Coordinates of C-alpha atoms in Angstrom, one line a residue:
X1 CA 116.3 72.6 39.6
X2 CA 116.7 74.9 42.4
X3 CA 117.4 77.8 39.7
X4 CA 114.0 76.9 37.9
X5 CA 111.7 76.8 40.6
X6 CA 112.9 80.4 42.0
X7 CA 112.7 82.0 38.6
X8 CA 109.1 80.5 38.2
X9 CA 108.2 82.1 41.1
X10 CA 109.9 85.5 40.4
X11 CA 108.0 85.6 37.4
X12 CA 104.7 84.1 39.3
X13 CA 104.9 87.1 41.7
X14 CA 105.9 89.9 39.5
X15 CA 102.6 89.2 37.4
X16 CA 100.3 89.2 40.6
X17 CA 102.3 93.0 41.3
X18 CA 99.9 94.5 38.8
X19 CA 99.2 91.9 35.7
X20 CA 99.8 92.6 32.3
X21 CA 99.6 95.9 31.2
X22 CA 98.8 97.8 27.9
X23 CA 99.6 101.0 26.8
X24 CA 96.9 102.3 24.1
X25 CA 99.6 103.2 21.8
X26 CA 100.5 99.3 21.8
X27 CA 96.4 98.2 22.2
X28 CA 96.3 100.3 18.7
X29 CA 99.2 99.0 17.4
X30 CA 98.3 95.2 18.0
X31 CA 95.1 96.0 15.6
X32 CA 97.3 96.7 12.4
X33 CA 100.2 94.4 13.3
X34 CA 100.0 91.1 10.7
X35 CA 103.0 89.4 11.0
X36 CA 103.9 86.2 9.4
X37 CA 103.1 83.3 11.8
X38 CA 106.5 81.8 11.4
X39 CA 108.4 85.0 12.3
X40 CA 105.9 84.9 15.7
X41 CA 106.7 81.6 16.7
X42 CA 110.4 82.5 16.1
X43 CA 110.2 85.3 18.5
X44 CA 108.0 83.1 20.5
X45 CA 111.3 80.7 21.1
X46 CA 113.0 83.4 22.6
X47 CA 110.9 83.2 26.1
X48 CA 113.1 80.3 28.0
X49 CA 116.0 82.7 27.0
X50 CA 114.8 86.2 28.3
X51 CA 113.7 84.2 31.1
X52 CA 117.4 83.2 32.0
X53 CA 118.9 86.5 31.1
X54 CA 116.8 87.7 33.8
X55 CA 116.8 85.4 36.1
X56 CA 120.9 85.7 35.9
X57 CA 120.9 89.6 36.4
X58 CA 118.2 90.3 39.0
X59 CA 118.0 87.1 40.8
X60 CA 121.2 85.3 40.5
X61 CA 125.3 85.6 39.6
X62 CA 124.9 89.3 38.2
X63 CA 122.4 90.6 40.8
X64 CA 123.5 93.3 42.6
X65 CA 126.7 93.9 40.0
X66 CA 125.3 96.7 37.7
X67 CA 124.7 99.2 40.9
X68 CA 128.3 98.1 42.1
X69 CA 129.5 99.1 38.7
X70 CA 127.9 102.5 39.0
X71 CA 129.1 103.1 42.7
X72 CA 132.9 102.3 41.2
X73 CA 132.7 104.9 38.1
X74 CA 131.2 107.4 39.9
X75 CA 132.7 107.0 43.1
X76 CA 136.3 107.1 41.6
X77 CA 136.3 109.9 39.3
X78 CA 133.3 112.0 40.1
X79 CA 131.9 114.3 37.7
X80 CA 132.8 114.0 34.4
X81 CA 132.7 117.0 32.6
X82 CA 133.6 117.8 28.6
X83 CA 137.4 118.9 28.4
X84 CA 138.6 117.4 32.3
X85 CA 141.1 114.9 33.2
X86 CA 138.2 113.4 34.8
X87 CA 136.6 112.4 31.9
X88 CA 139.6 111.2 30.1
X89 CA 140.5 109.2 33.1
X90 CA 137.0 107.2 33.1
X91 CA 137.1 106.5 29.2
X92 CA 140.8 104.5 30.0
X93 CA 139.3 103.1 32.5
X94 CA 135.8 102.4 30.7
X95 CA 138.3 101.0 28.1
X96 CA 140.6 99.0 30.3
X97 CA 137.5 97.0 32.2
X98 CA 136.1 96.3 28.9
X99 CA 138.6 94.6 27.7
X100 CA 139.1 92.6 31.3
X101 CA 135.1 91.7 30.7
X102 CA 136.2 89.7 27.3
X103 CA 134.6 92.1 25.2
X104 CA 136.0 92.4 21.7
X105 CA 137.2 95.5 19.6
X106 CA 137.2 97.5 22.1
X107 CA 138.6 100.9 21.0
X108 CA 137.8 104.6 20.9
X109 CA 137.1 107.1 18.1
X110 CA 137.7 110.5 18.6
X111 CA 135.3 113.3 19.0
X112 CA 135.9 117.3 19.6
X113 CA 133.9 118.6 22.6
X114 CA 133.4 121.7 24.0
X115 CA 135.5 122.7 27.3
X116 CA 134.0 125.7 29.2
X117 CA 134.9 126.0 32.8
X118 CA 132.9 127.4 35.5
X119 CA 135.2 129.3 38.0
X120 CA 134.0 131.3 41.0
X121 CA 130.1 132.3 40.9
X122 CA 128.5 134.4 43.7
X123 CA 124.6 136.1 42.8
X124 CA 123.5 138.7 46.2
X125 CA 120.4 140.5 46.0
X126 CA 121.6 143.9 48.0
X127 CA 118.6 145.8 48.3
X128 CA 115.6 145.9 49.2
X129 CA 117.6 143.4 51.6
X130 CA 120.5 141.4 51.4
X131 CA 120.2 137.6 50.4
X132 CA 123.1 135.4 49.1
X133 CA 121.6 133.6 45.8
X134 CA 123.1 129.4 44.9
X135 CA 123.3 130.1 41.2
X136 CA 125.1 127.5 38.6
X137 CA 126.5 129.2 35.7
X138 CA 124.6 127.6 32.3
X139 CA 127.6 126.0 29.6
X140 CA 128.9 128.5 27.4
X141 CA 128.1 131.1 29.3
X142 CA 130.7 133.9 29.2
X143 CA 132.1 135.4 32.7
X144 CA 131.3 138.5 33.9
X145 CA 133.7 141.8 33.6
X146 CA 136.0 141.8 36.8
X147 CA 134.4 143.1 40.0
X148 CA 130.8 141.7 38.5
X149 CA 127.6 143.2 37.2
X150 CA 125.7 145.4 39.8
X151 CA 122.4 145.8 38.1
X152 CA 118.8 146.5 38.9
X153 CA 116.7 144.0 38.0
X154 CA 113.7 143.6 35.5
X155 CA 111.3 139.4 36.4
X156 CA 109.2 138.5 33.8
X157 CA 107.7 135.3 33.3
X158 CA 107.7 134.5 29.7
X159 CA 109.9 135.8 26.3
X160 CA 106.4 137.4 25.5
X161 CA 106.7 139.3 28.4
X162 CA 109.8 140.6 27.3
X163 CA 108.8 141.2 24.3
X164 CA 106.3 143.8 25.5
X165 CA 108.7 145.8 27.4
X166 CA 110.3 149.2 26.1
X167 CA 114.3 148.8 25.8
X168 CA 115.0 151.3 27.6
X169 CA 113.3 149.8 30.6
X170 CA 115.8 146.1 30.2
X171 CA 118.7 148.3 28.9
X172 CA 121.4 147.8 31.1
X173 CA 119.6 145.6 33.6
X174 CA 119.4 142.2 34.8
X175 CA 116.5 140.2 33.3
X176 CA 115.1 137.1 35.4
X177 CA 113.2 135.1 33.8
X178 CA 110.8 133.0 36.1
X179 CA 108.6 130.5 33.8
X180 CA 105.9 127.8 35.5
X181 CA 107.0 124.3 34.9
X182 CA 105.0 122.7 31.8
X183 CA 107.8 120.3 30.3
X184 CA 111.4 120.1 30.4
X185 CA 111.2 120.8 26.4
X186 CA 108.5 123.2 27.1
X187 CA 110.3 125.2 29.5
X188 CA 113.8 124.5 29.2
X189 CA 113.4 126.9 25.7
X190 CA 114.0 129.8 28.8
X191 CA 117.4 128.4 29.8
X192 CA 118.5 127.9 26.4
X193 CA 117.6 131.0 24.6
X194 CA 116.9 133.2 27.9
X195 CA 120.3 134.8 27.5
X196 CA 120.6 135.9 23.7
X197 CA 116.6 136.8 24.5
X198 CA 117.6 139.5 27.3
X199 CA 120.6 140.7 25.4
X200 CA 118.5 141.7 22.5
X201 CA 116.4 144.1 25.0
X202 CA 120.3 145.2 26.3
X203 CA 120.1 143.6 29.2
X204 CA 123.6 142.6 30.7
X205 CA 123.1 139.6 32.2
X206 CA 120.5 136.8 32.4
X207 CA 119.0 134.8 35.3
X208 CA 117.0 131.5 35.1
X209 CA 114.6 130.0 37.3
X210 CA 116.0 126.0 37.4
X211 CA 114.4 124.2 35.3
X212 CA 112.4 121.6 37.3
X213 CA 108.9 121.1 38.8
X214 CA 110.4 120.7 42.4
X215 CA 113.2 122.2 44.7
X216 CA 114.7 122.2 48.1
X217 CA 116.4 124.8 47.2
X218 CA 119.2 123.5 44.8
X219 CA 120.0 125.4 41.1
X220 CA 120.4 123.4 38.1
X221 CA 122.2 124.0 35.4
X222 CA 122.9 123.0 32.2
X223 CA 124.0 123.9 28.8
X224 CA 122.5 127.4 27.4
X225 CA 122.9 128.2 23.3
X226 CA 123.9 132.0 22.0
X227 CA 122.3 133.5 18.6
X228 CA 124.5 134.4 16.2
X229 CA 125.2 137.7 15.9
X230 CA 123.7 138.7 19.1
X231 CA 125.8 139.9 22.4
X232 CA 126.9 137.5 24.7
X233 CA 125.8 137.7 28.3
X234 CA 126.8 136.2 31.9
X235 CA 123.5 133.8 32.6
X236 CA 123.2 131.6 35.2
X237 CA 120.6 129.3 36.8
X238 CA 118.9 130.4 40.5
X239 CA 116.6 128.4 42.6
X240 CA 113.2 127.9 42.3
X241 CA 112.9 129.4 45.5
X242 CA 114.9 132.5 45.1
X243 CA 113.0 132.7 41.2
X244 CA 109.5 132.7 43.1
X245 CA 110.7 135.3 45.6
X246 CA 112.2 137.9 42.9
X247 CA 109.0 137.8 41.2
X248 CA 106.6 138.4 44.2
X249 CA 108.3 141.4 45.1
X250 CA 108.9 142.6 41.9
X251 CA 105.2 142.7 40.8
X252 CA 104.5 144.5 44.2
X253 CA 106.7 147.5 42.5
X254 CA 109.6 146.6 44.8
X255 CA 113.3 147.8 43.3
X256 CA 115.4 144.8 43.5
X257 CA 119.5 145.2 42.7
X258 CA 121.8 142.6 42.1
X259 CA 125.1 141.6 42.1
X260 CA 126.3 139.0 40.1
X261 CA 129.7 137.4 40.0
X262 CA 130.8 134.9 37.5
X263 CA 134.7 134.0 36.2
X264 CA 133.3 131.4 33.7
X265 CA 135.2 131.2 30.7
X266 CA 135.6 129.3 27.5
X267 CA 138.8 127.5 26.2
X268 CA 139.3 126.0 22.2
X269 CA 137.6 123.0 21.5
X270 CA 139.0 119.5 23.2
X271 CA 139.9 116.2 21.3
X272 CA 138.0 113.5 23.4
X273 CA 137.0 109.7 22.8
X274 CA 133.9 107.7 22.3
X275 CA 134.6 104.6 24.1
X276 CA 133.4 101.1 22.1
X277 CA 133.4 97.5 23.0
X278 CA 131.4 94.6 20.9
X279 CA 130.0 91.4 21.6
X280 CA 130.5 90.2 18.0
X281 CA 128.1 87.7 16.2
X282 CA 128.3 84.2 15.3
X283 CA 127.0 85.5 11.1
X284 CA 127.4 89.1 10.9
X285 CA 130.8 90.5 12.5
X286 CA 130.7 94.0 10.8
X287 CA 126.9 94.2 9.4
X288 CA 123.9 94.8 10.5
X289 CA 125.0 95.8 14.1
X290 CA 122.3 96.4 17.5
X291 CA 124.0 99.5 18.8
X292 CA 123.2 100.0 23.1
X293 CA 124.5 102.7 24.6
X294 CA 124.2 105.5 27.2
X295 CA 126.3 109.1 27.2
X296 CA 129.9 108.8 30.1
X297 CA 130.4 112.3 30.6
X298 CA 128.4 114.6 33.5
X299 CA 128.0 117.7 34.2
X300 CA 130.5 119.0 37.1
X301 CA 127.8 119.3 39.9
X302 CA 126.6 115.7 41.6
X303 CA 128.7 113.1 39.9
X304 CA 126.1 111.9 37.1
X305 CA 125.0 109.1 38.4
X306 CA 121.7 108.8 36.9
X307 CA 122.8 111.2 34.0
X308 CA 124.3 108.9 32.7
X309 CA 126.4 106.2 34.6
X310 CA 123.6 104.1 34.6
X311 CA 122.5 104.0 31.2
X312 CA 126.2 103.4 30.6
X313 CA 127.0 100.7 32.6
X314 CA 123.7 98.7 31.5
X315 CA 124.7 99.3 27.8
X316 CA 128.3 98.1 28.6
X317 CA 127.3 95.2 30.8
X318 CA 124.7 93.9 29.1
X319 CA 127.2 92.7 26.7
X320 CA 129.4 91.5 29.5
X321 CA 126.6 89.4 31.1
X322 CA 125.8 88.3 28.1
X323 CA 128.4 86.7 26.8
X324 CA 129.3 85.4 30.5
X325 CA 126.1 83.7 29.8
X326 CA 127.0 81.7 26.6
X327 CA 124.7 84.1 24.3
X328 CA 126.4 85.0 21.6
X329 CA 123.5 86.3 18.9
X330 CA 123.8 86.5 15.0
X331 CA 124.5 90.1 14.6
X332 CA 127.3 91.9 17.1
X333 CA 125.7 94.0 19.1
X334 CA 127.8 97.5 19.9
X335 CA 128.4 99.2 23.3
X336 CA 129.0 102.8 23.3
X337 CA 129.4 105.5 25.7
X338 CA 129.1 108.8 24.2
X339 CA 131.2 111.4 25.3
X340 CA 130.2 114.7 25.2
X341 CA 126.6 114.9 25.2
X342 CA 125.6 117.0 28.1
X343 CA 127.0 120.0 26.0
X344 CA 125.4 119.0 22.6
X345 CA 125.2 115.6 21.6
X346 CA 129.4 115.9 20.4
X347 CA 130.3 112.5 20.4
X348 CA 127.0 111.3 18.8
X349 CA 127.7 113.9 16.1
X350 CA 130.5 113.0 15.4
X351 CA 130.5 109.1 15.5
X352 CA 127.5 109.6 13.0
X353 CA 129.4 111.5 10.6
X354 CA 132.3 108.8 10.8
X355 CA 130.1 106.3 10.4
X356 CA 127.1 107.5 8.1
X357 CA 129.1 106.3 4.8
X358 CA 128.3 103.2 5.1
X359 CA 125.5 103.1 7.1
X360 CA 123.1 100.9 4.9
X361 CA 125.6 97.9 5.4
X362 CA 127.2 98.9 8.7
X363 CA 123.6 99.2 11.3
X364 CA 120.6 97.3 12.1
X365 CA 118.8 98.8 15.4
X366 CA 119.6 101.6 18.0
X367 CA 119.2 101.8 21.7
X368 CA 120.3 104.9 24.0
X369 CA 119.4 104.9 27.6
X370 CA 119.6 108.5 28.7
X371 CA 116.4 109.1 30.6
X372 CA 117.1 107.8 34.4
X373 CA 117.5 103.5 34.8
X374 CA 114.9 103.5 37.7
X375 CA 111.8 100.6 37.8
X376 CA 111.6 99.8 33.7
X377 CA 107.9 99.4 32.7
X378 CA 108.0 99.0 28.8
X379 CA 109.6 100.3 25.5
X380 CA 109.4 103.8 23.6
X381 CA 109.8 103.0 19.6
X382 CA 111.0 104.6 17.1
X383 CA 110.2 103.3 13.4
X384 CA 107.7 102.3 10.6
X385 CA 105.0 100.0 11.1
X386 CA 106.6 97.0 10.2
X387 CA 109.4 97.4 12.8
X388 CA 107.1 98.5 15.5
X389 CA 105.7 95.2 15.4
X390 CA 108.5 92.9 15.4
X391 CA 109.4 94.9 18.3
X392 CA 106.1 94.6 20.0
X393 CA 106.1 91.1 19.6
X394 CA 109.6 91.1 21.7
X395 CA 108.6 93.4 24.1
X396 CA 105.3 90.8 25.2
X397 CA 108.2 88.5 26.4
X398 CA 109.0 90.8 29.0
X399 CA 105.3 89.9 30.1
X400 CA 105.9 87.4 32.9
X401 CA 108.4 90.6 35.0
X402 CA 105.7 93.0 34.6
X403 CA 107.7 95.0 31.5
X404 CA 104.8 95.1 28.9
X405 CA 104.2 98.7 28.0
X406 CA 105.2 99.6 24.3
X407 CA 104.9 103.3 23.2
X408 CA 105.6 104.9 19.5
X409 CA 107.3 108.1 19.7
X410 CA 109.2 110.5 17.5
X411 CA 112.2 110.3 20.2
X412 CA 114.5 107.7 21.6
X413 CA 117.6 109.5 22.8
X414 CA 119.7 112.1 22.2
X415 CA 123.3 110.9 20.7
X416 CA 121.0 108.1 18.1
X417 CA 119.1 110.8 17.4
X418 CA 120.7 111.4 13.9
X419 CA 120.7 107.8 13.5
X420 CA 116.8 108.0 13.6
X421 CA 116.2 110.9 11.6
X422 CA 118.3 108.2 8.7
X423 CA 115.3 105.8 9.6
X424 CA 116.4 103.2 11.9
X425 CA 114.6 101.8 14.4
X426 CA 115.6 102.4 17.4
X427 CA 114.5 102.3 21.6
X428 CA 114.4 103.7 24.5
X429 CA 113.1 102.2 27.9
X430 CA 110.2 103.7 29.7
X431 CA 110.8 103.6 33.8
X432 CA 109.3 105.3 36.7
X433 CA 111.0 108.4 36.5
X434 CA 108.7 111.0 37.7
X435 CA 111.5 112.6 39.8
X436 CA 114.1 112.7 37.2
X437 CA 113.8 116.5 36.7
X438 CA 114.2 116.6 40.8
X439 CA 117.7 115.8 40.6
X440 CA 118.9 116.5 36.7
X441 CA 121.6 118.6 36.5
X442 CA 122.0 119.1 39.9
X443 CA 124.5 118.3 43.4
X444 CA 121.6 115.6 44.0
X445 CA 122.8 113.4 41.0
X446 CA 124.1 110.6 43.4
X447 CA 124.2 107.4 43.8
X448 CA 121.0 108.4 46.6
X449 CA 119.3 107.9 44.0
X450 CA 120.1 104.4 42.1
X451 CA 118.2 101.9 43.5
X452 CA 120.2 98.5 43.1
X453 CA 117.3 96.3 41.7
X454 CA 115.9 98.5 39.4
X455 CA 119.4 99.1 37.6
X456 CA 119.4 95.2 37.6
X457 CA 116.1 95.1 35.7
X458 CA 117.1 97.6 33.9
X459 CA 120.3 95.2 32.6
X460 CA 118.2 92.4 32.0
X461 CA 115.8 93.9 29.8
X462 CA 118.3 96.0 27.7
X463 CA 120.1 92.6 27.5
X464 CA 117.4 90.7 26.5
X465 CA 115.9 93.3 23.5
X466 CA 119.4 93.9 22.4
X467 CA 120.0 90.2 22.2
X468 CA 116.5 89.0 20.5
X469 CA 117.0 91.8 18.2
X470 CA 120.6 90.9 17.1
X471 CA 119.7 87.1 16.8
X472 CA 116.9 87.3 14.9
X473 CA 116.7 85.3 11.5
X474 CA 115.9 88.9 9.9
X475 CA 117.0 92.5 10.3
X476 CA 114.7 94.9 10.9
X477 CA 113.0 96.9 8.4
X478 CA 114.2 100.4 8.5
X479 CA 111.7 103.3 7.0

């Protein structure tokens, strides 16, 4: 009794925190939505459970647990990067405390990934004056020949500005590129494509103002894509900071020279895993599975603790609360932790192309949480109408924590991606993560920045939409 009367008024006070909120997305959804009144009140039934589940994870035996988990993985093997013993060692171990958590079928799959090692890196700016530059080197990017690239430099601010330049005046240089902050899609086109971009012009190396909208001072990096056919380039990331400066004095006419320094270097392709554990249903064992997931491996600055430990361990211990719990739903629903996927989605990729056979029979619904697991405020949706609605329907029993908004969007992670483009429905959460880019990719990716409540809501409501989802009387409608 005890139990009850805290929940109630946990759920009392997180309505008075702001009441229940609409997005207009979901306002204009609930106009066309006509669902059958049966399969309401079905969903309906599912309050008093999504009341437990979070009542259990942010208030009672599992509170605190999902931030602990985090601490442990990231604590013990650091970053995680594609092609390191690192990595390897946190998929056995992913592997091993699955299977101590009672989940079932736990395995891996293999998946090649890319393994490109950053070795020494050093950027100076030697005249007009001398100033040491923090750079991070951008995945794939080749090294530089041995004593490094002493270069004058051309700052722009855009490819069109490039564009507009004579050859002869990037030929042989070192091209900054310095674009303002509109979106991480928006702008991070610069640190993808910036060096094929220069090396068209003849430029011989590349430099990238971080892509983020804030910085004390830190670079970020991340991975960068050469053309075909075109010359590959050293290119590496530089402060915001340092950007900003280059650019001021080089539109005054100053004559800036460089010296870059970088001993990156590619090695052939390395096998790594996928890492799976299920929470199998009480009907369908092998059909009609609710995948939750997040991506294990980091890049090799911070240690990836928002990108992506969390949004791994809420994928993997939502099935272990659950089943701790007694819920055990119709359809299994399917941890995985992607590996690969700071370099280019590799173990998405390739688990879909194992898998897409027999996809009709084998999937029901995605989720991938890969966008920070800060305070969760609603849903993003991918999916027809039809789907969109069941899911709204779930997503108003989040109502009494303050988890109401529902958003339709073309995008709900990157390693479900190809999943989605198939048809299925899948989600993503939406959560207060206006300083995401602040940190992303960077030494700042700590556990600083993991709050231990929030990654316990975070649980609960993965938990909770996973488990309506797999145990509802019907699968959902796929496009």
């Amino acid at each position: 009794m005890l139990r009850v009367l805290l929940w109630m008024l946990f759920a009392v006070q997180s309505l008075s925190w702001a009441g229940v909120l609409r997005t207009e997305d979901q306002q204009n959804n609930e106009s066309v939505c006509q669902l059958d009144d049966s399969l309401l009140q079905e969903i309906r039934s599912y309050q008093p459970i999504v009341e437990n589940i979070f009542y259990e994870i942010v208030r009672g035996r599992f509170a605190g647990k999902t931030w602990e988990s985090v601490a442990e993985l990231t604590d013990t093997f650091g970053p995680r990067m594609s092609g390191t013993e690192q990595l390897e060692k946190a998929i056995d171990f992913s592997i091993e405390r699955m299977r101590l958590d009672g989940l079932e079928n736990v395995h891996t799959e293999d998946a090649p990934v890319p393994h490109w090692v950053r070795g020494y890196e050093s950027a100076v700016l030697v005249e007009p004056f001398y100033k040491e530059l923090p750079i991070l080197g951008l995945g794939t990017s080749v090294g530089t020949p041995e004593g490094g690239v002493l270069a004058h430099a051309v700052v722009v601010e855009s490819f069109k500005e490039l564009e507009t330049l004579p050859k002869e005046t990037v030929e042989g240089r070192i091209v900054v590129f310095v674009p303002e902050w509109v979106s991480y899609g928006v702008t991070g086109q610069y640190r993808s494509q910036g060096a094929s971009a220069a090396a068209k012009k003849g430029a011989v190396a590349a430099l990238i103002r971080s892509i983020t909208p804030f910085s004390i001072g830190s670079p970020h990096t991340g991975v960068q894509m050469y053309e075909a056919g075109v010359n590959k380039i050293p290119v590496a990331s530089i402060t915001v900071e340092d950007a900003e400066l280059l650019l001021r004095k080089y539109r005054r006419g100053e004559t800036l020279k460089l010296h870059l320094v970088m001993e990156d270097y590619n090695l052939d392709p390395f096998v790594s895993r996928n890492a799976i554990g299920e929470l199998v249903g009480t009907v369908y064992s092998n059909t009609s599975v609710v995948v939750v997931s997040g991506h294990l491996d980091s890049w090799d600055v911070g240690v990836g603790a928002m990108d992506d430990a969390g949004g791994v361990m809420i994928s993997w211990k939502a099935l272990t609360y659950l089943k701790a719990m007694g819920l055990r739903p119709r359809r299994t629903i399917r941890a995985i932790l992607w590996t690969g996927e700071e370099q280019g989605m590799w173990g998405g990729k390739q688990y879909y192309e194992d898998h897409r056979e027999h996809q009709e029979d084998e999937f029901n619904f995605f989720f991938e949480a890969d966008f920070g697991t800060f305070n969760p405020t609603g849903f993003d949706f991918v999916g027809n109408e039809q789907a969109g609605c069941i899911f709204q329907e779930i997503v108003k029993l989040m109502a009494p924590f303050n988890i109401t908004n529902f958003r339709a969007t073309s995008d709900a992670g990157p390693d479900i991606s190809y999943w989605v483009g198939d048809g299925f429905p899948a989600a993503a959460f939406i959560n207060e993560n206006e300083r995401y880019f602040w940190f992303h990719h960077t030494e700042g990716d700590s556990m600083l920045v993991e709050n231990s409540e929030s990654l316990d809501k975070c649980a609960a409501i993965w938990a909770a939409a996973a488990y309506v989802v797999a145990d509802l009387s019907l699968s959902m409608p796929r496009s």
